[in-house]
Amino acid sequence: MRLEQVLFSQGFGARRECRALIAGGRVTFDGVPLDDPDAQVDPVGKSFAVDGCAWPYFEKAVIAMNKPAGYECSTKPKFHPGVLTLLPPPLRVRNVQPVGRLDEDTTGLLILTDDGPLQHRLIHPKRHVKKVYRVTLKHAADEGICARLLAGVMLADENELVAADGAELTGETELMLTISTGKYHQVKRMVAAAGNRVERLQRVAFGRFSLPADLPEGKWMWLSGPSEILG
C-alpha cells in the first residue's frame, strides 16, 4: 500500500493533505522517516507517526471509551456535547460511530467503530450480545427485585414481558444488571417496573469486554478487533 493511502485510510485528511504531510518530512513509518508519498509499505501490525504522534494502523477502527456524564451519543447532539468531540480528528474523519447509545447521564463503557457489519452484529437483537450495568438504586432493595427482573417486567408500550439475563444485588442500593436487548431507556424502565428507581447508571461490560479500571472517564483506547468483544 502506498504511504499516502495509509494516512488517507486512517483519517489524516484528503489525499493531497496526506501527500503534503509526507513530503514535508512530518511522517515516520515503523520508526523510519519517509518523505515519498508513493513509498510502498505493509501497514498491517505496524504504526506510523505524524509530527511525532504515534498512530497504530487498523483497517477498521474499534475503540472503547469510558463515557462521562453530560455527553450525548449522537452525531447531531441537541442539548449536550457529543461523545465524538472526545475523539481526535482522525477518528472523526473516518466516521467512527457509537455502537448503540448511552443516555446523557449514563456513564461507562461505550464501543465505537467505523466497521458497519460489526456494529450490526453488536446491536442486532438476534445476536443477544450481553451488556452489564452497575445500577445505583434510589431505595434500598432486597432479593425480590432480582427475582422480578429475572422473571420479566412489563414496560409501557410493550406487549410482552422484558426479562434481565442476570441480576445480582451487590449492596443495599447497588445492583448489577445484565441485558441482551437495547430498548429505549431499558434499564431505567425495568428498574421502575420492578418497584425502584435508578439514581446512577454505569455500563461496565459489553460482550466479553469489561471496562478497564484504569481507563479514566472521557478517555478511550484501541481494541485489537471484534474478538475482544465477541470472542
C-alpha positions as YAML, in Angstrom:
chain: A
units: angstrom
residues:
- id: 1
  name: MET
  ca: [0.00, 0.00, 0.00]
- id: 2
  name: ARG
  ca: [1.25, 3.50, -0.76]
- id: 3
  name: LEU
  ca: [2.12, 5.55, 2.30]
- id: 4
  name: GLU
  ca: [-0.27, 8.26, 1.13]
- id: 5
  name: GLN
  ca: [-3.11, 5.71, 1.11]
- id: 6
  name: VAL
  ca: [-2.22, 4.56, 4.62]
- id: 7
  name: LEU
  ca: [-2.62, 8.07, 6.04]
- id: 8
  name: PHE
  ca: [-5.75, 8.69, 3.98]
- id: 9
  name: SER
  ca: [-7.38, 5.45, 5.20]
- id: 10
  name: GLN
  ca: [-6.64, 6.39, 8.81]
- id: 11
  name: GLY
  ca: [-8.34, 9.77, 8.64]
- id: 12
  name: PHE
  ca: [-5.42, 12.16, 8.25]
- id: 13
  name: GLY
  ca: [-7.14, 14.32, 5.65]
- id: 14
  name: ALA
  ca: [-7.71, 14.43, 1.93]
- id: 15
  name: ARG
  ca: [-5.16, 12.73, -0.30]
- id: 16
  name: ARG
  ca: [-3.40, 15.99, -1.14]
- id: 17
  name: GLU
  ca: [-3.16, 16.78, 2.58]
- id: 18
  name: CYS
  ca: [-1.66, 13.36, 3.27]
- id: 19
  name: ARG
  ca: [0.84, 13.81, 0.45]
- id: 20
  name: ALA
  ca: [1.84, 17.18, 1.88]
- id: 21
  name: LEU
  ca: [2.37, 15.72, 5.36]
- id: 22
  name: ILE
  ca: [4.67, 13.04, 3.97]
- id: 23
  name: ALA
  ca: [6.56, 15.28, 1.52]
- id: 24
  name: GLY
  ca: [7.08, 17.77, 4.32]
- id: 25
  name: GLY
  ca: [9.04, 15.24, 6.35]
- id: 26
  name: ARG
  ca: [6.41, 15.04, 9.07]
- id: 27
  name: VAL
  ca: [5.78, 11.28, 8.87]
- id: 28
  name: THR
  ca: [7.68, 8.22, 10.06]
- id: 29
  name: PHE
  ca: [6.60, 4.67, 9.32]
- id: 30
  name: ASP
  ca: [7.60, 1.88, 11.68]
- id: 31
  name: GLY
  ca: [10.16, 4.29, 13.13]
- id: 32
  name: VAL
  ca: [11.73, 5.21, 9.78]
- id: 33
  name: PRO
  ca: [11.34, 8.74, 8.32]
- id: 34
  name: LEU
  ca: [9.76, 8.67, 4.86]
- id: 35
  name: ASP
  ca: [9.15, 11.62, 2.56]
- id: 36
  name: ASP
  ca: [7.88, 9.81, -0.54]
- id: 37
  name: PRO
  ca: [4.05, 9.67, -0.62]
- id: 38
  name: ASP
  ca: [4.24, 6.80, -3.13]
- id: 39
  name: ALA
  ca: [6.54, 4.64, -0.99]
- id: 40
  name: GLN
  ca: [5.17, 1.09, -0.78]
- id: 41
  name: VAL
  ca: [4.64, -0.14, 2.80]
- id: 42
  name: ASP
  ca: [2.90, -3.04, 4.53]
- id: 43
  name: PRO
  ca: [0.88, -1.37, 7.32]
- id: 44
  name: VAL
  ca: [-0.65, -4.47, 8.94]
- id: 45
  name: GLY
  ca: [0.53, -4.71, 12.53]
- id: 46
  name: LYS
  ca: [2.65, -1.58, 12.14]
- id: 47
  name: SER
  ca: [2.37, 2.01, 13.30]
- id: 48
  name: PHE
  ca: [3.29, 5.38, 11.90]
- id: 49
  name: ALA
  ca: [3.74, 8.81, 13.43]
- id: 50
  name: VAL
  ca: [2.70, 12.26, 12.28]
- id: 51
  name: ASP
  ca: [4.61, 15.13, 13.89]
- id: 52
  name: GLY
  ca: [5.91, 12.65, 16.46]
- id: 53
  name: CYS
  ca: [2.46, 11.40, 17.48]
- id: 54
  name: ALA
  ca: [2.31, 7.61, 17.11]
- id: 55
  name: TRP
  ca: [-0.73, 6.04, 15.46]
- id: 56
  name: PRO
  ca: [-1.35, 2.28, 15.02]
- id: 57
  name: TYR
  ca: [-2.74, 1.09, 11.70]
- id: 58
  name: PHE
  ca: [-6.13, -0.61, 11.81]
- id: 59
  name: GLU
  ca: [-8.11, -1.36, 8.65]
- id: 60
  name: LYS
  ca: [-11.23, -0.88, 10.78]
- id: 61
  name: ALA
  ca: [-11.23, 1.12, 14.00]
- id: 62
  name: VAL
  ca: [-12.72, -0.47, 17.11]
- id: 63
  name: ILE
  ca: [-12.32, 1.56, 20.27]
- id: 64
  name: ALA
  ca: [-13.62, 1.60, 23.83]
- id: 65
  name: MET
  ca: [-14.43, 4.82, 25.66]
- id: 66
  name: ASN
  ca: [-15.22, 5.47, 29.30]
- id: 67
  name: LYS
  ca: [-18.10, 7.83, 28.65]
- id: 68
  name: PRO
  ca: [-18.58, 10.62, 31.19]
- id: 69
  name: ALA
  ca: [-21.94, 12.10, 32.11]
- id: 70
  name: GLY
  ca: [-23.08, 15.15, 30.16]
- id: 71
  name: TYR
  ca: [-22.40, 13.82, 26.65]
- id: 72
  name: GLU
  ca: [-24.84, 12.61, 24.01]
- id: 73
  name: CYS
  ca: [-24.21, 9.50, 21.90]
- id: 74
  name: SER
  ca: [-25.35, 11.22, 18.73]
- id: 75
  name: THR
  ca: [-23.72, 12.60, 15.60]
- id: 76
  name: LYS
  ca: [-26.10, 15.55, 15.89]
- id: 77
  name: PRO
  ca: [-26.39, 16.30, 19.62]
- id: 78
  name: LYS
  ca: [-29.15, 18.68, 20.67]
- id: 79
  name: PHE
  ca: [-28.66, 19.60, 24.31]
- id: 80
  name: HIS
  ca: [-25.15, 18.47, 25.31]
- id: 81
  name: PRO
  ca: [-21.78, 17.93, 23.63]
- id: 82
  name: GLY
  ca: [-21.48, 14.77, 21.55]
- id: 83
  name: VAL
  ca: [-19.14, 11.95, 22.59]
- id: 84
  name: LEU
  ca: [-17.35, 12.27, 19.25]
- id: 85
  name: THR
  ca: [-15.86, 15.55, 20.46]
- id: 86
  name: LEU
  ca: [-13.80, 13.46, 22.90]
- id: 87
  name: LEU
  ca: [-12.02, 11.74, 20.00]
- id: 88
  name: PRO
  ca: [-9.02, 13.01, 17.99]
- id: 89
  name: PRO
  ca: [-9.75, 14.38, 14.48]
- id: 90
  name: PRO
  ca: [-8.55, 11.30, 12.51]
- id: 91
  name: LEU
  ca: [-11.16, 9.07, 14.16]
- id: 92
  name: ARG
  ca: [-13.89, 11.60, 13.48]
- id: 93
  name: VAL
  ca: [-12.77, 11.96, 9.85]
- id: 94
  name: ARG
  ca: [-13.01, 8.21, 9.29]
- id: 95
  name: ASN
  ca: [-16.59, 8.31, 10.63]
- id: 96
  name: VAL
  ca: [-16.28, 6.28, 13.82]
- id: 97
  name: GLN
  ca: [-19.78, 5.90, 15.33]
- id: 98
  name: PRO
  ca: [-21.11, 4.83, 18.76]
- id: 99
  name: VAL
  ca: [-22.47, 1.28, 18.89]
- id: 100
  name: GLY
  ca: [-25.90, 1.90, 20.33]
- id: 101
  name: ARG
  ca: [-26.46, 4.77, 22.72]
- id: 102
  name: LEU
  ca: [-25.98, 5.57, 26.38]
- id: 103
  name: ASP
  ca: [-28.19, 8.27, 27.87]
- id: 104
  name: GLU
  ca: [-26.61, 11.67, 28.56]
- id: 105
  name: ASP
  ca: [-26.44, 10.91, 32.29]
- id: 106
  name: THR
  ca: [-25.24, 7.30, 31.88]
- id: 107
  name: THR
  ca: [-21.51, 6.68, 32.19]
- id: 108
  name: GLY
  ca: [-19.17, 3.83, 31.39]
- id: 109
  name: LEU
  ca: [-18.26, 1.58, 28.52]
- id: 110
  name: LEU
  ca: [-19.08, 2.79, 25.02]
- id: 111
  name: ILE
  ca: [-17.87, 0.93, 21.93]
- id: 112
  name: LEU
  ca: [-17.27, 2.98, 18.78]
- id: 113
  name: THR
  ca: [-16.31, 1.73, 15.32]
- id: 114
  name: ASP
  ca: [-16.28, 2.50, 11.60]
- id: 115
  name: ASP
  ca: [-16.98, -1.17, 10.87]
- id: 116
  name: GLY
  ca: [-20.63, -1.26, 9.74]
- id: 117
  name: PRO
  ca: [-21.06, -5.06, 9.78]
- id: 118
  name: LEU
  ca: [-19.56, -5.25, 13.28]
- id: 119
  name: GLN
  ca: [-21.90, -2.56, 14.54]
- id: 120
  name: HIS
  ca: [-24.84, -4.51, 13.11]
- id: 121
  name: ARG
  ca: [-23.65, -7.71, 14.83]
- id: 122
  name: LEU
  ca: [-23.30, -5.95, 18.17]
- id: 123
  name: ILE
  ca: [-26.72, -4.28, 18.24]
- id: 124
  name: HIS
  ca: [-28.94, -6.74, 16.34]
- id: 125
  name: PRO
  ca: [-31.43, -8.25, 18.83]
- id: 126
  name: LYS
  ca: [-30.97, -11.76, 17.42]
- id: 127
  name: ARG
  ca: [-27.28, -11.70, 18.36]
- id: 128
  name: HIS
  ca: [-28.06, -11.40, 22.09]
- id: 129
  name: VAL
  ca: [-24.80, -9.62, 22.91]
- id: 130
  name: LYS
  ca: [-24.90, -9.03, 26.66]
- id: 131
  name: LYS
  ca: [-24.32, -5.70, 28.37]
- id: 132
  name: VAL
  ca: [-23.71, -5.35, 32.11]
- id: 133
  name: TYR
  ca: [-24.69, -2.26, 34.09]
- id: 134
  name: ARG
  ca: [-23.88, -1.12, 37.61]
- id: 135
  name: VAL
  ca: [-27.13, 0.39, 38.87]
- id: 136
  name: THR
  ca: [-27.32, 2.67, 41.88]
- id: 137
  name: LEU
  ca: [-30.85, 2.47, 43.27]
- id: 138
  name: LYS
  ca: [-32.81, 5.26, 44.95]
- id: 139
  name: HIS
  ca: [-34.28, 2.92, 47.56]
- id: 140
  name: ALA
  ca: [-32.75, 0.02, 49.47]
- id: 141
  name: ALA
  ca: [-33.70, -3.29, 47.86]
- id: 142
  name: ASP
  ca: [-33.74, -6.99, 48.65]
- id: 143
  name: GLU
  ca: [-33.50, -10.10, 46.51]
- id: 144
  name: GLY
  ca: [-37.10, -9.62, 45.46]
- id: 145
  name: ILE
  ca: [-36.09, -7.03, 42.89]
- id: 146
  name: CYS
  ca: [-33.70, -9.53, 41.28]
- id: 147
  name: ALA
  ca: [-36.45, -12.15, 41.12]
- id: 148
  name: ARG
  ca: [-38.82, -9.70, 39.45]
- id: 149
  name: LEU
  ca: [-36.24, -8.55, 36.91]
- id: 150
  name: LEU
  ca: [-35.24, -12.12, 36.03]
- id: 151
  name: ALA
  ca: [-38.87, -13.24, 35.72]
- id: 152
  name: GLY
  ca: [-39.66, -10.28, 33.47]
- id: 153
  name: VAL
  ca: [-41.43, -6.96, 33.91]
- id: 154
  name: MET
  ca: [-43.96, -5.22, 31.71]
- id: 155
  name: LEU
  ca: [-42.80, -1.94, 30.22]
- id: 156
  name: ALA
  ca: [-45.10, 0.75, 28.90]
- id: 157
  name: ASP
  ca: [-45.78, 0.37, 25.17]
- id: 158
  name: GLU
  ca: [-44.61, -3.26, 25.23]
- id: 159
  name: ASN
  ca: [-46.87, -6.25, 24.74]
- id: 160
  name: GLU
  ca: [-44.75, -8.87, 26.44]
- id: 161
  name: LEU
  ca: [-42.54, -9.20, 29.50]
- id: 162
  name: VAL
  ca: [-38.95, -7.99, 29.30]
- id: 163
  name: ALA
  ca: [-36.55, -10.06, 31.40]
- id: 164
  name: ALA
  ca: [-32.98, -9.49, 32.52]
- id: 165
  name: ASP
  ca: [-30.31, -12.02, 31.62]
- id: 166
  name: GLY
  ca: [-28.74, -11.55, 35.03]
- id: 167
  name: ALA
  ca: [-29.44, -9.59, 38.22]
- id: 168
  name: GLU
  ca: [-27.39, -9.52, 41.41]
- id: 169
  name: LEU
  ca: [-27.55, -7.23, 44.42]
- id: 170
  name: THR
  ca: [-24.06, -6.08, 45.39]
- id: 171
  name: GLY
  ca: [-25.26, -3.71, 48.14]
- id: 172
  name: GLU
  ca: [-28.44, -2.34, 49.62]
- id: 173
  name: THR
  ca: [-28.70, 0.18, 46.83]
- id: 174
  name: GLU
  ca: [-26.45, -1.34, 44.16]
- id: 175
  name: LEU
  ca: [-27.48, -3.83, 41.51]
- id: 176
  name: MET
  ca: [-25.52, -5.49, 38.70]
- id: 177
  name: LEU
  ca: [-27.93, -5.97, 35.80]
- id: 178
  name: THR
  ca: [-27.26, -7.88, 32.57]
- id: 179
  name: ILE
  ca: [-29.41, -7.44, 29.48]
- id: 180
  name: SER
  ca: [-29.06, -8.54, 25.86]
- id: 181
  name: THR
  ca: [-31.60, -6.22, 24.25]
- id: 182
  name: GLY
  ca: [-31.44, -2.47, 23.67]
- id: 183
  name: LYS
  ca: [-34.84, -0.92, 24.18]
- id: 184
  name: TYR
  ca: [-35.22, 2.81, 24.82]
- id: 185
  name: HIS
  ca: [-34.16, 3.68, 28.42]
- id: 186
  name: GLN
  ca: [-34.43, -0.06, 29.09]
- id: 187
  name: VAL
  ca: [-32.56, -0.37, 32.38]
- id: 188
  name: LYS
  ca: [-34.28, 2.65, 33.93]
- id: 189
  name: ARG
  ca: [-37.70, 1.44, 32.80]
- id: 190
  name: MET
  ca: [-37.10, -2.12, 34.01]
- id: 191
  name: VAL
  ca: [-35.98, -0.97, 37.44]
- id: 192
  name: ALA
  ca: [-39.00, 1.33, 37.69]
- id: 193
  name: ALA
  ca: [-41.32, -1.51, 36.69]
- id: 194
  name: ALA
  ca: [-39.71, -3.65, 39.40]
- id: 195
  name: GLY
  ca: [-40.59, -1.04, 42.05]
- id: 196
  name: ASN
  ca: [-37.46, 1.08, 42.42]
- id: 197
  name: ARG
  ca: [-35.66, 3.93, 40.68]
- id: 198
  name: VAL
  ca: [-32.27, 4.40, 39.05]
- id: 199
  name: GLU
  ca: [-30.14, 7.13, 40.62]
- id: 200
  name: ARG
  ca: [-26.92, 6.44, 38.70]
- id: 201
  name: LEU
  ca: [-26.14, 4.09, 35.84]
- id: 202
  name: GLN
  ca: [-22.80, 2.85, 34.54]
- id: 203
  name: ARG
  ca: [-22.19, 0.28, 31.83]
- id: 204
  name: VAL
  ca: [-19.30, -1.94, 32.89]
- id: 205
  name: ALA
  ca: [-19.20, -4.62, 30.18]
- id: 206
  name: PHE
  ca: [-20.20, -5.18, 26.56]
- id: 207
  name: GLY
  ca: [-19.98, -8.77, 25.34]
- id: 208
  name: ARG
  ca: [-16.68, -10.22, 26.55]
- id: 209
  name: PHE
  ca: [-15.05, -6.84, 27.09]
- id: 210
  name: SER
  ca: [-15.11, -5.18, 30.52]
- id: 211
  name: LEU
  ca: [-14.41, -1.52, 31.23]
- id: 212
  name: PRO
  ca: [-10.76, -1.31, 32.37]
- id: 213
  name: ALA
  ca: [-10.43, 0.05, 35.89]
- id: 214
  name: ASP
  ca: [-7.55, 2.29, 34.79]
- id: 215
  name: LEU
  ca: [-9.36, 3.96, 31.86]
- id: 216
  name: PRO
  ca: [-10.37, 7.44, 33.09]
- id: 217
  name: GLU
  ca: [-13.71, 8.99, 32.21]
- id: 218
  name: GLY
  ca: [-13.54, 10.79, 28.89]
- id: 219
  name: LYS
  ca: [-10.61, 8.69, 27.64]
- id: 220
  name: TRP
  ca: [-10.53, 5.96, 25.02]
- id: 221
  name: MET
  ca: [-8.39, 3.01, 23.95]
- id: 222
  name: TRP
  ca: [-7.88, 0.86, 20.87]
- id: 223
  name: LEU
  ca: [-9.26, -2.67, 20.80]
- id: 224
  name: SER
  ca: [-7.50, -5.25, 18.69]
- id: 225
  name: GLY
  ca: [-10.70, -6.12, 16.85]
- id: 226
  name: PRO
  ca: [-14.15, -7.72, 17.14]
- id: 227
  name: SER
  ca: [-12.81, -10.78, 19.01]
- id: 228
  name: GLU
  ca: [-12.22, -8.70, 22.14]
- id: 229
  name: ILE
  ca: [-15.96, -8.11, 22.31]
- id: 230
  name: LEU
  ca: [-17.48, -11.18, 20.68]
- id: 231
  name: GLY
  ca: [-14.84, -13.81, 21.44]
...
